[in-house]
Short mmCIF file of C-alpha atoms and ligand atoms in Angstrom, two decimals:
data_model
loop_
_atom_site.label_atom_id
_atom_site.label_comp_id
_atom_site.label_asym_id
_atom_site.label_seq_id
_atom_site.Cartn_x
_atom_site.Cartn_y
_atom_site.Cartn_z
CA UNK A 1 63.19 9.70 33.91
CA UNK A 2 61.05 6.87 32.36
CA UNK A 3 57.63 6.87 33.54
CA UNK A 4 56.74 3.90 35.53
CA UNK A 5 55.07 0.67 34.35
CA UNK A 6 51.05 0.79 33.97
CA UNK A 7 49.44 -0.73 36.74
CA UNK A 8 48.34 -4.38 35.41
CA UNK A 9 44.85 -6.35 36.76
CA UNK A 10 46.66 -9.55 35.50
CA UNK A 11 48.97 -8.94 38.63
CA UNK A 12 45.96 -9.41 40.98
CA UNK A 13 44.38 -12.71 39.90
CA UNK A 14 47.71 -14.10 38.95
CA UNK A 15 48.74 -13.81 42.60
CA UNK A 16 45.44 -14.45 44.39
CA UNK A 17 45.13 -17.35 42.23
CA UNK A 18 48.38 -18.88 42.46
CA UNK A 19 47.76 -18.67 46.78
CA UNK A 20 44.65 -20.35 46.42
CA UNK A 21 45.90 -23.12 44.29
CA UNK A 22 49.17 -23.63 46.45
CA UNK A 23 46.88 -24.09 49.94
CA UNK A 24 44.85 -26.36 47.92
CA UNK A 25 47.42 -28.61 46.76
CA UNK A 26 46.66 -28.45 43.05
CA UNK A 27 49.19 -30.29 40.99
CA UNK A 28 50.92 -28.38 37.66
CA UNK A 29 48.54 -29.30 35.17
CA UNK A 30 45.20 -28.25 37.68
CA UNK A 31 46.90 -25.06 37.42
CA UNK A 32 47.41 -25.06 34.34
CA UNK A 33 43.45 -25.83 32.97
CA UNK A 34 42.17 -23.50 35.66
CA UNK A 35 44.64 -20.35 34.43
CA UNK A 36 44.64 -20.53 30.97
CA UNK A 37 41.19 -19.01 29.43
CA UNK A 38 38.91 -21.36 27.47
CA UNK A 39 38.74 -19.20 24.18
CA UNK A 40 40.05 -15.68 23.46
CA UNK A 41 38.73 -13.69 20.56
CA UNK A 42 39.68 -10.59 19.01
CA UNK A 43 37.78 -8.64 15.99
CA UNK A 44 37.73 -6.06 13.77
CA UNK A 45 34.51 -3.77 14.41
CA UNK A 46 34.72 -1.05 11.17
CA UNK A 47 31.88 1.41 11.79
CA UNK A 48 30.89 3.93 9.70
CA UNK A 49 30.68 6.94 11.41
CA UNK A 50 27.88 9.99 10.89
CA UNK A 51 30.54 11.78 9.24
CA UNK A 52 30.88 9.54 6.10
CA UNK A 53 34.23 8.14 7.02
CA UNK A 54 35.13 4.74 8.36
CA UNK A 55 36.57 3.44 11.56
CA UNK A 56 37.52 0.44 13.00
CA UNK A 57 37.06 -0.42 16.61
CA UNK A 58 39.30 -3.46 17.97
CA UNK A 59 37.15 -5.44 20.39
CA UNK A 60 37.70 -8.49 22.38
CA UNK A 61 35.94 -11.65 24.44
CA UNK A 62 37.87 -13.70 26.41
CA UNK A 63 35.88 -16.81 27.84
CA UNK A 64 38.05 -17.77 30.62
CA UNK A 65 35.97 -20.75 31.92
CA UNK A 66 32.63 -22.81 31.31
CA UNK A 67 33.37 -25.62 33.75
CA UNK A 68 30.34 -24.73 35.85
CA UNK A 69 28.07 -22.99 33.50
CA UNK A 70 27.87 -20.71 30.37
CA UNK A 71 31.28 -17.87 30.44
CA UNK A 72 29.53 -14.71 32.29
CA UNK A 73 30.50 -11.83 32.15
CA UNK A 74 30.21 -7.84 31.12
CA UNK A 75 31.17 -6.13 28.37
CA UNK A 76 32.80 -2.53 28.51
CA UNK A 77 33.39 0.37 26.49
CA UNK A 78 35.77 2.06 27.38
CA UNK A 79 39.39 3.54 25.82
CA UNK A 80 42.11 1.47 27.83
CA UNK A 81 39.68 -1.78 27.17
CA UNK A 82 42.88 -4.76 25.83
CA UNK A 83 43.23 -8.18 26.04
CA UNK A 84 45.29 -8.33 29.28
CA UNK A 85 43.02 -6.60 31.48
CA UNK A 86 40.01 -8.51 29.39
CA UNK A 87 41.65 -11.70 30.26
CA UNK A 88 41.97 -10.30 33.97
CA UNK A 89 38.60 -9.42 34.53
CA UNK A 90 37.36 -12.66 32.79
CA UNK A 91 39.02 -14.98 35.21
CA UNK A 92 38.07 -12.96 37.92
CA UNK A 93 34.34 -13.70 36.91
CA UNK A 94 34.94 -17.23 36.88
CA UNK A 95 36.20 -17.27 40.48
CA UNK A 96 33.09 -14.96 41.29
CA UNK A 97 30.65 -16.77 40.01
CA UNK A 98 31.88 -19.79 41.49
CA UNK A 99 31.76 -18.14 45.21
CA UNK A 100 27.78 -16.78 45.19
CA UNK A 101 27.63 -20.57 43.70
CA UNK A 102 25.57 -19.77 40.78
CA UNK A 103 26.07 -21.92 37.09
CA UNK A 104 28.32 -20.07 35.13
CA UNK A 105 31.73 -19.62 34.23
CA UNK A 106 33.61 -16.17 33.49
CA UNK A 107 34.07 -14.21 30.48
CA UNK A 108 35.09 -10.43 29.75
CA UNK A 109 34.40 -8.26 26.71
CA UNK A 110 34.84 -4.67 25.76
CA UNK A 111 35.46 -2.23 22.67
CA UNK A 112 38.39 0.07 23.05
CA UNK A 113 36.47 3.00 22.15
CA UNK A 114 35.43 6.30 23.97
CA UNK A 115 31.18 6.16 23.89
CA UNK A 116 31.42 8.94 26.12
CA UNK A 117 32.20 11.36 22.75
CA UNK A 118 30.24 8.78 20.52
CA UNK A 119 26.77 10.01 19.13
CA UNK A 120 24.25 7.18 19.85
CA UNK A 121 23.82 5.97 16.76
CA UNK A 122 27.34 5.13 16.14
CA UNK A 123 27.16 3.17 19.47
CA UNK A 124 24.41 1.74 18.25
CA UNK A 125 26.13 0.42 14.64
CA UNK A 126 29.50 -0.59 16.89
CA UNK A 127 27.30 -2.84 18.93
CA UNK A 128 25.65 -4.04 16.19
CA UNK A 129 28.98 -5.15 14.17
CA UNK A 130 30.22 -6.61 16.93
CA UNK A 131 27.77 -8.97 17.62
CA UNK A 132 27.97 -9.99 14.16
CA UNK A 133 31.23 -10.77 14.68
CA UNK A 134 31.03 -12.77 17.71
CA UNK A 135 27.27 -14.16 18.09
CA UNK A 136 28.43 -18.16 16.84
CA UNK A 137 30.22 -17.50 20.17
CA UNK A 138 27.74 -16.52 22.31
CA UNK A 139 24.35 -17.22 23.40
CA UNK A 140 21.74 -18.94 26.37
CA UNK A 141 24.16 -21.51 26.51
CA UNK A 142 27.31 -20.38 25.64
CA UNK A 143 28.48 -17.43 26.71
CA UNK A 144 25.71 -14.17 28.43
CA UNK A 145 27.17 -10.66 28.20
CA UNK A 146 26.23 -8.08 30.72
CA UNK A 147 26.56 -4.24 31.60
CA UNK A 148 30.01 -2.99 32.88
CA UNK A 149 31.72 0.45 32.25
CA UNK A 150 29.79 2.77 29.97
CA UNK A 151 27.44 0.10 29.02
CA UNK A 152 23.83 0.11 30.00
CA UNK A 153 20.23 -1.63 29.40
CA UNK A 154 20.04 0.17 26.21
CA UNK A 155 23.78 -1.55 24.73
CA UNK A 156 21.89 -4.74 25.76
CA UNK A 157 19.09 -4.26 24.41
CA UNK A 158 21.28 -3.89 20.60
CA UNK A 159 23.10 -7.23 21.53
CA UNK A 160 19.54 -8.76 22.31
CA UNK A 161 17.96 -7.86 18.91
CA UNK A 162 21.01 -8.25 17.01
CA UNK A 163 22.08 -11.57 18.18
CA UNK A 164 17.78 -12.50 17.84
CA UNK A 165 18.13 -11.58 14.62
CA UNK A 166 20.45 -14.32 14.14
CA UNK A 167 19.30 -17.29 16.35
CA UNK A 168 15.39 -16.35 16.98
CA UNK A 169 14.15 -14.85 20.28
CA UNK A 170 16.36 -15.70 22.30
CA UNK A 171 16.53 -13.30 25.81
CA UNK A 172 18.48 -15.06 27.76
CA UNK A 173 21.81 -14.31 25.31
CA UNK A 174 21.93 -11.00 27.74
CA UNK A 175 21.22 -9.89 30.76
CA UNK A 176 20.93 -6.47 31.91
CA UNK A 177 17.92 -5.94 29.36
CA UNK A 178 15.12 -3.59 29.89
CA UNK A 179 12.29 -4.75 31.77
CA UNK A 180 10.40 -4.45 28.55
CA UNK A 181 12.79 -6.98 26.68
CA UNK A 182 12.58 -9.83 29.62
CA UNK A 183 15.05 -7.80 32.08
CA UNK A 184 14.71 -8.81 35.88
CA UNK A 185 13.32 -6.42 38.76
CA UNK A 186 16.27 -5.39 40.80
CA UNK A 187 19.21 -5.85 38.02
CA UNK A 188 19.73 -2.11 38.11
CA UNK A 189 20.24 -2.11 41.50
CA UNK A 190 21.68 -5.41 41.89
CA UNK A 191 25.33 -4.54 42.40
CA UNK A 192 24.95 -1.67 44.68
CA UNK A 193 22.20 -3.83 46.44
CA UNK A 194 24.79 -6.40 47.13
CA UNK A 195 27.80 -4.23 48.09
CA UNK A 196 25.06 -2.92 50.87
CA UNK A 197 24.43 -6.95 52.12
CA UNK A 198 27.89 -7.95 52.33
CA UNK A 199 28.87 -4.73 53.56
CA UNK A 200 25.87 -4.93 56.81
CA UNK A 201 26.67 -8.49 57.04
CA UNK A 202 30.29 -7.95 57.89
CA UNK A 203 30.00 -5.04 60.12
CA UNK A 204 27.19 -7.01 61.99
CA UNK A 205 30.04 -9.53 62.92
CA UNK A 206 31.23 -6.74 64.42
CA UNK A 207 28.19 -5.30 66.37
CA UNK A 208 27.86 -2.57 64.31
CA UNK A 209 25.03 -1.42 61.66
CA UNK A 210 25.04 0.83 58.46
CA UNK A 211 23.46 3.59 60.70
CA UNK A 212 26.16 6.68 61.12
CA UNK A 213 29.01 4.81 58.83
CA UNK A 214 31.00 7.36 57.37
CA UNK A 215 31.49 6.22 53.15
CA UNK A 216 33.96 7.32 51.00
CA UNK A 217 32.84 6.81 47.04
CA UNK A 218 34.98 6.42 43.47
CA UNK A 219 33.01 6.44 40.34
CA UNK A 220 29.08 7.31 40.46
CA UNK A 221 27.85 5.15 37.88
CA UNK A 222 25.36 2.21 37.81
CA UNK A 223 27.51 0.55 40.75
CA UNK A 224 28.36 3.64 42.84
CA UNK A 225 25.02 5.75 42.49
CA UNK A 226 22.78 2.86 43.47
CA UNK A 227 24.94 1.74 46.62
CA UNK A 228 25.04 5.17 47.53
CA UNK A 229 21.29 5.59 47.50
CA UNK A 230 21.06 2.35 49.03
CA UNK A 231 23.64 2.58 52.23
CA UNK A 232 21.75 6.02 52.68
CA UNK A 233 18.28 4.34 52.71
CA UNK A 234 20.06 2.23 55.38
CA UNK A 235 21.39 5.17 57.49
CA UNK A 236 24.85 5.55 56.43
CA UNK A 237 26.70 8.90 55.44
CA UNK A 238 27.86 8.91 52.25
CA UNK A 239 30.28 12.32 53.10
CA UNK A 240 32.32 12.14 48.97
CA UNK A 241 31.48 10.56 46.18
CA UNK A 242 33.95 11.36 42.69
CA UNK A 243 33.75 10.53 38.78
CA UNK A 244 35.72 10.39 35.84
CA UNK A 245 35.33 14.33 36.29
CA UNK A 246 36.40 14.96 40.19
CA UNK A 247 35.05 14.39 43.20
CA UNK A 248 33.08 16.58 45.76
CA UNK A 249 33.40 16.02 49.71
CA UNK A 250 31.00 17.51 51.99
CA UNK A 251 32.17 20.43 54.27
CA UNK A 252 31.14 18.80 58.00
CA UNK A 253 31.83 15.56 56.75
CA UNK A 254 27.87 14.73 57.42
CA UNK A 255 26.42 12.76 54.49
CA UNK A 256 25.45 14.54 51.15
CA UNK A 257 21.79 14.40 50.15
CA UNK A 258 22.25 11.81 47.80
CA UNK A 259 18.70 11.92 46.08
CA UNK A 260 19.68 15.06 44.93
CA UNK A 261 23.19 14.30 43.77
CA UNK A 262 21.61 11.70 41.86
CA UNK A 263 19.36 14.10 39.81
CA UNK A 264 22.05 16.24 39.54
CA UNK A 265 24.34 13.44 37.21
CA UNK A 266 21.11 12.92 35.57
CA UNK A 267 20.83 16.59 34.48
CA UNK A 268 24.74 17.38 34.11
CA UNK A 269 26.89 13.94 33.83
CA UNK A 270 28.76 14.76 36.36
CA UNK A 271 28.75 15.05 40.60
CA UNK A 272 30.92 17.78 39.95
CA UNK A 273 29.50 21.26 40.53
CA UNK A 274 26.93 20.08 42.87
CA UNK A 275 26.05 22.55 45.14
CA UNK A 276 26.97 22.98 48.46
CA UNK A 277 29.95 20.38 48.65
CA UNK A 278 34.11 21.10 48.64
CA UNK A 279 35.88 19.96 45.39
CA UNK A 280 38.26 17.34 45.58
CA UNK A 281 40.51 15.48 43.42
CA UNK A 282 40.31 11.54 42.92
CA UNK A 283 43.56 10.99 44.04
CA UNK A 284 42.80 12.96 47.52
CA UNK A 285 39.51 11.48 47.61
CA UNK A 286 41.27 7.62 47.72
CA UNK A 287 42.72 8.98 51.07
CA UNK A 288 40.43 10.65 53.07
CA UNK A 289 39.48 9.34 56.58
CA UNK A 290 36.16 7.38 56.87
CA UNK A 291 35.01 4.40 57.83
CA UNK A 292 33.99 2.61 54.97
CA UNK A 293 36.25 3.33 51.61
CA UNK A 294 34.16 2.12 48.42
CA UNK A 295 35.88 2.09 44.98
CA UNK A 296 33.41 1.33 42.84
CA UNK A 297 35.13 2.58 39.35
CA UNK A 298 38.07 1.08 37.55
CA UNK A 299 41.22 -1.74 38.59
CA UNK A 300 44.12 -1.13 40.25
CA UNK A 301 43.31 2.35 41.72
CA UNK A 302 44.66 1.24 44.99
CA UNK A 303 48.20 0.74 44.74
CA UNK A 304 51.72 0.70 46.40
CA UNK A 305 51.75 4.61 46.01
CA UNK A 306 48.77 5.45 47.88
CA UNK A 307 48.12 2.61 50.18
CA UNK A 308 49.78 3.70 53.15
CA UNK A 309 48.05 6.95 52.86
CA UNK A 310 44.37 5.31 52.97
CA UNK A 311 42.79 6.37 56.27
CA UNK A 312 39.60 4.06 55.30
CA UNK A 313 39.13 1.73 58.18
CA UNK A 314 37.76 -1.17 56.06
CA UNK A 315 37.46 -1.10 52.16
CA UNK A 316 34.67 -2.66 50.36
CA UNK A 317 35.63 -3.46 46.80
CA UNK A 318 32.29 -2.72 44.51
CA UNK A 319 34.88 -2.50 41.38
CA UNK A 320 36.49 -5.36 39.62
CA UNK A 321 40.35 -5.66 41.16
CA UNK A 322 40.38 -2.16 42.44
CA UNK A 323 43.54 -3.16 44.74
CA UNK A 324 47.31 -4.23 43.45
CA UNK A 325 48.52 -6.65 45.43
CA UNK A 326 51.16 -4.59 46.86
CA UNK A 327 48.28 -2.38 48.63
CA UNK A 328 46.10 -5.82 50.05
CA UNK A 329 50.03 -6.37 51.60
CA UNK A 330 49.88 -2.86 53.33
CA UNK A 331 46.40 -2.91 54.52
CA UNK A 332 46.89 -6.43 55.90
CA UNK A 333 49.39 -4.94 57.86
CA UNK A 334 47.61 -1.69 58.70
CA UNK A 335 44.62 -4.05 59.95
CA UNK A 336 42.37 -2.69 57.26
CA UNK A 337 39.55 -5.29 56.09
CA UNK A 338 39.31 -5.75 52.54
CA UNK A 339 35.36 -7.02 51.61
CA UNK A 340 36.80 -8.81 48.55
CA UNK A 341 35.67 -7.66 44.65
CA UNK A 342 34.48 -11.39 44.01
CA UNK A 343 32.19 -11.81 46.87
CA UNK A 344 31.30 -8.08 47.32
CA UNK A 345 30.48 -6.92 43.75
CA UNK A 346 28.82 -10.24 42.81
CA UNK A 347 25.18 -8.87 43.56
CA UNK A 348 25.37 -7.89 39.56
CA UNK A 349 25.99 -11.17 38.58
CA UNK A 350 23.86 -13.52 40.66
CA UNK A 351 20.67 -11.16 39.51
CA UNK A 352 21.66 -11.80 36.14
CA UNK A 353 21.54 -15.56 36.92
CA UNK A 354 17.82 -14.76 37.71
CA UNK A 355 16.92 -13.03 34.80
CA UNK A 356 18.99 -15.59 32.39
CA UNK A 357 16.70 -18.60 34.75
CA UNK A 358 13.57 -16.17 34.08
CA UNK A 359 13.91 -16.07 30.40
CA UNK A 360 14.59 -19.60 30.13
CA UNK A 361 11.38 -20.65 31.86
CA UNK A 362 9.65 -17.33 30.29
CA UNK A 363 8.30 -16.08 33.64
CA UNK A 364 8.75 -13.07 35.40
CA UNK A 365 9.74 -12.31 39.59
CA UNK A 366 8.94 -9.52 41.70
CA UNK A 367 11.47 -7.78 43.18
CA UNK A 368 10.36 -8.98 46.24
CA UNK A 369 11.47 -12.42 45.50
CA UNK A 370 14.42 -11.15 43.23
CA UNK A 371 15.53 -9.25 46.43
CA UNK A 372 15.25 -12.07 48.94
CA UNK A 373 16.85 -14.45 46.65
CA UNK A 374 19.70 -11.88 46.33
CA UNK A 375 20.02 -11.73 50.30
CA UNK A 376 19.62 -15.48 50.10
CA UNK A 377 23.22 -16.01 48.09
CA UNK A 378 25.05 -13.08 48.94
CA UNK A 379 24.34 -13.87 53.11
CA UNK A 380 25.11 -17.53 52.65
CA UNK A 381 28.50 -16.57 50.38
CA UNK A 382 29.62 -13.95 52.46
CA UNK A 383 29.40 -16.41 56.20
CA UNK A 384 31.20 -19.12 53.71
CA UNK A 385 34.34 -16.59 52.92
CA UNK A 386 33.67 -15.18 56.44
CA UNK A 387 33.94 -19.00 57.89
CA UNK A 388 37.23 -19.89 56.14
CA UNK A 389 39.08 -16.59 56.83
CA UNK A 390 38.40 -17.35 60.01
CA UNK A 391 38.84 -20.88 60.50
CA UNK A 392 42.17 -20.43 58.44
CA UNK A 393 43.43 -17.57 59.49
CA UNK A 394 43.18 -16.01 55.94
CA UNK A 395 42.07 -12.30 55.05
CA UNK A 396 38.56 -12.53 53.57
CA UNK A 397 40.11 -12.27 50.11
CA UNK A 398 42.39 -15.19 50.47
CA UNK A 399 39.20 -17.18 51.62
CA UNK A 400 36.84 -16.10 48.59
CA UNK A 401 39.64 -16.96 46.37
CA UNK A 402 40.48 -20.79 47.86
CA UNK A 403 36.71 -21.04 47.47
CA UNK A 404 36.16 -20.04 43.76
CA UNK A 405 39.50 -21.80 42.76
CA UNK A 406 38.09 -25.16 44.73
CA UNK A 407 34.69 -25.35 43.28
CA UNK A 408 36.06 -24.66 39.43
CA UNK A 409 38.77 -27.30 40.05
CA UNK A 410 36.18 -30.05 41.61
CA UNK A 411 33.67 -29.34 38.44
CA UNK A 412 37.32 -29.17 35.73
CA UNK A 413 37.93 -32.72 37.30
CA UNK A 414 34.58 -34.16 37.41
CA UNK A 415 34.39 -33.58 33.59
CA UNK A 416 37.97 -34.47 32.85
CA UNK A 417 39.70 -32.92 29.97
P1 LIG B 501 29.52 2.87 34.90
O1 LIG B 501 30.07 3.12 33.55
O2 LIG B 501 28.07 2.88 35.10
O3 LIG B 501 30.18 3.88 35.96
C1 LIG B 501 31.57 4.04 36.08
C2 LIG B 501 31.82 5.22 37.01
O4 LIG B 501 33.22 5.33 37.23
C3 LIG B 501 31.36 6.55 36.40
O5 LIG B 501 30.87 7.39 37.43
C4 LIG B 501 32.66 7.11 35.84
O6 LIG B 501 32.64 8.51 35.69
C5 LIG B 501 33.63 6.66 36.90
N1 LIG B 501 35.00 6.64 36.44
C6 LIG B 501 35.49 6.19 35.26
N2 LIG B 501 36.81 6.40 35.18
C7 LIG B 501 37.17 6.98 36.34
C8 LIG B 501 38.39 7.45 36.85
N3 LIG B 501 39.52 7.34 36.15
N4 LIG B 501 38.40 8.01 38.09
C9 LIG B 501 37.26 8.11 38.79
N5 LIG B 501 36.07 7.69 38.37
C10 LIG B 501 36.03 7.13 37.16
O7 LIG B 501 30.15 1.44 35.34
P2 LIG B 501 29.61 0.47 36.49
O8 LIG B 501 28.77 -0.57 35.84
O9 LIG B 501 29.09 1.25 37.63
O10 LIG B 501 30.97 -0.27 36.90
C11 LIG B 501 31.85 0.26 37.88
C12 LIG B 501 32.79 -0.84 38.38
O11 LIG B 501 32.00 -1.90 38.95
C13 LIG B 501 33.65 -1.51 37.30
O12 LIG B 501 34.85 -1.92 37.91
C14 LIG B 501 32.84 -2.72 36.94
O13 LIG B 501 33.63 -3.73 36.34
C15 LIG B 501 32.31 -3.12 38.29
N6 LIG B 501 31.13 -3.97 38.30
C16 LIG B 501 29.99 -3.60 37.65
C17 LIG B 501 28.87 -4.41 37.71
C18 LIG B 501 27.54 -4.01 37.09
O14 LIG B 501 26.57 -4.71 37.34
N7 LIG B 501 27.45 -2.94 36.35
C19 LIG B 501 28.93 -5.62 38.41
C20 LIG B 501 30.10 -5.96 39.08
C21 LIG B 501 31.19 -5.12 39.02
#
């Protein structure tokens, strides 16, 4: 029997896109400017590695739009990095960064490689070559990478020096620095931090709080780890939490000391073996019961296969396009909300707007004001979704979506091609 088709994140904005545009009314060749990305570009990266011998890592930026703003967007390491799911994850940050409102467009890069079995320096020389590749194509102005899978403050910080190297000092070509090299308070957290707001927002339409929510948690990175530690702070249970290694659930379903779990990834790169909780598998983890599923690792991990089984009442999506289409169509029917990827995971992003606006000016926030402004534009996004899906009768992702797409195509036709 042939093994079935890989699950593709080009599925996902494809249709999400193509509903927005159709309830908007936008002709063939709206669709048409608005689909197609801006500039694709794919390079050679030949490192030498530690051994002597050479290798060459294929790496890719797609630039899907700058209608609005410079292409935003992160950059990933990771081995099943192509162009499709580059392209996917670039458009997607075009219609994100249009929904928090903030002036960008969207852009997606990433190196298939495997850092995770890389010594440093090799990551370090990888980085390096690739921004000599690409740096006439990005920049302040241009195009501002960011962290995503497997890359971190440190990856930036290469991409910062290389690309200054280059152009002059220039900070604000990355975001996601250091705080010593112009980074913003609150960046680290900024993704988890907005998952948490748009997550408490939404169950306060409700008349509920954070307090006693049972959470369900894929992937325990820079996302996952600092929502956990937040929606704890806040009173919720975070009862499983999983990795790229396997997952642990806690016995009495009360919430795991997450502090602790947190130290324990720092010492051992994994949640696994963490004492006290049950193993579990990522697959059974997708489908226990809770109240508050949060996939907050890789796309497409919720799928026709396993969407019936999900026993999450609502699902907030902290990764990029973490549901197939097929699975929005069963929970829409099983009456579970979906807090939409582009509205809910956009925390990352809009922080990085501050710290690219910081660096431009050369001044620095607290994270006071870093953290109110974040509350600021992930509140007043998340009532305009909330607003429309309601007014509209659409689910909240069919609302973010008519929102991005309508904001792009106003700005596309203000310019004129
Ligand atoms: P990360 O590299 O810091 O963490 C990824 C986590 O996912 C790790 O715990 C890893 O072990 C786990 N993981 C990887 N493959 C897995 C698998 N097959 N099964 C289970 N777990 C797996 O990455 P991150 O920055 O936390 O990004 C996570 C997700 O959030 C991605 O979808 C990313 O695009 C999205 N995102 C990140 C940001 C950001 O600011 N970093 C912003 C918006 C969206």
């Amino acid at each position: 029997m042939s093994s079935p088709a890989p699950l593709n994140p080009r599925e996902i904005v494809d249709r999400n896109f193509t509903r927005a545009a159709e309830r908007l009314g936008l002709n063939e060749e709206q669709k048409l400017l608005l689909k197609l990305p801006f500039r694709e570009v794919k390079v050679e990266v030949p490192v030498r590695l530690n051994d002597g011998s050479l290798k060459v890592f294929i790496g890719f930026r797609i630039q899907h739009s700058g209608v609005r703003g410079p292409a935003k967007g992160g950059l990933r390491y990771h081995p099943a990095v192509d162009a499709d799911e580059m392209r996917a994850l670039a458009e997607a940050m075009t219609w994100k960064t249009a929904v928090v409102n903030i002036p960008f467009g969207g852009a997606k890069g990433g190196i298939a490689c495997d850092p995770r079995v890389m010594p440093r320096a090799e990551v370090e020389r990888m980085t390096r070559k690739f921004v000599a590749r690409i740096h006439l194509l990005i920049g302040p102005n241009r195009d501002v990478p960011a962290p995503d899978v497997n890359t971190n403050a440190q990856v930036m910080s290469w991409i910062f020096d290389e690309y200054s190297s280059r152009h002059g000092y220039s900070p604000a070509c990355v975001t996601g620095k250091p705080l010593e090299l112009g980074g913003s308070q609150g960046r680290e957290q900024a993704t988890g931090r907005g998952v948490l707001l748009v997550l408490a927002e939404h169950l306060k339409d409700l008349g509920r709080s954070l307090r006693g929510q049972k959470i369900v948690l894929q992937g325990f990175g820079n996302v996952g780890s600092n929502a956990a530690l937040l929606l704890a702070e806040q009173g919720a249970e975070i009862i499983a939490v999983s990795d790229v290694h396997g997952g642990i659930v806690s016995k009495d379903r009360k919430g795991l000391p997450v502090r602790d779990l947190v130290e324990h990834v720092k010492k051992t790169g994994s949640v696994v073996k963490f004492p006290g909780p049950e193993a579990i598998s990522n697959e059974d983890l997708l489908v226990l019961e809770c109240d508050v599923l949060i996939p907050a690792a890789l796309e497409c991990v919720l799928h026709k296969d396993n969407a019936g089984r999900v026993k999450a009442k609502m699902i907030a999506e902290a990764a990029n396009l973490p549901t197939t289409p097929a699975a929005d169509d069963i929970f829409d029917k099983k009456g579970i909300t979906v807090l939409p990827d582009i509205l809910t995971n956009a925390g990352g992003v809009t922080v990085s707007y501050f710290e690219w606006a910081q660096n431009l000016q050369q001044v620095s926030w607290d994270e006071e004001r870093v953290n109110a402004d974040l509350e600021k534009y992930m509140t007043r996004a998340y009532r305009a979704v909330a607003a429309l899906a309601a007014q509209k009768k659409l689910s909240l992702k069919q609302a973010a979506y008519q929102i991005g797409v309508e904001r792009v195509a106003r700005a596309e036709a203000l310019r004129g091609t």
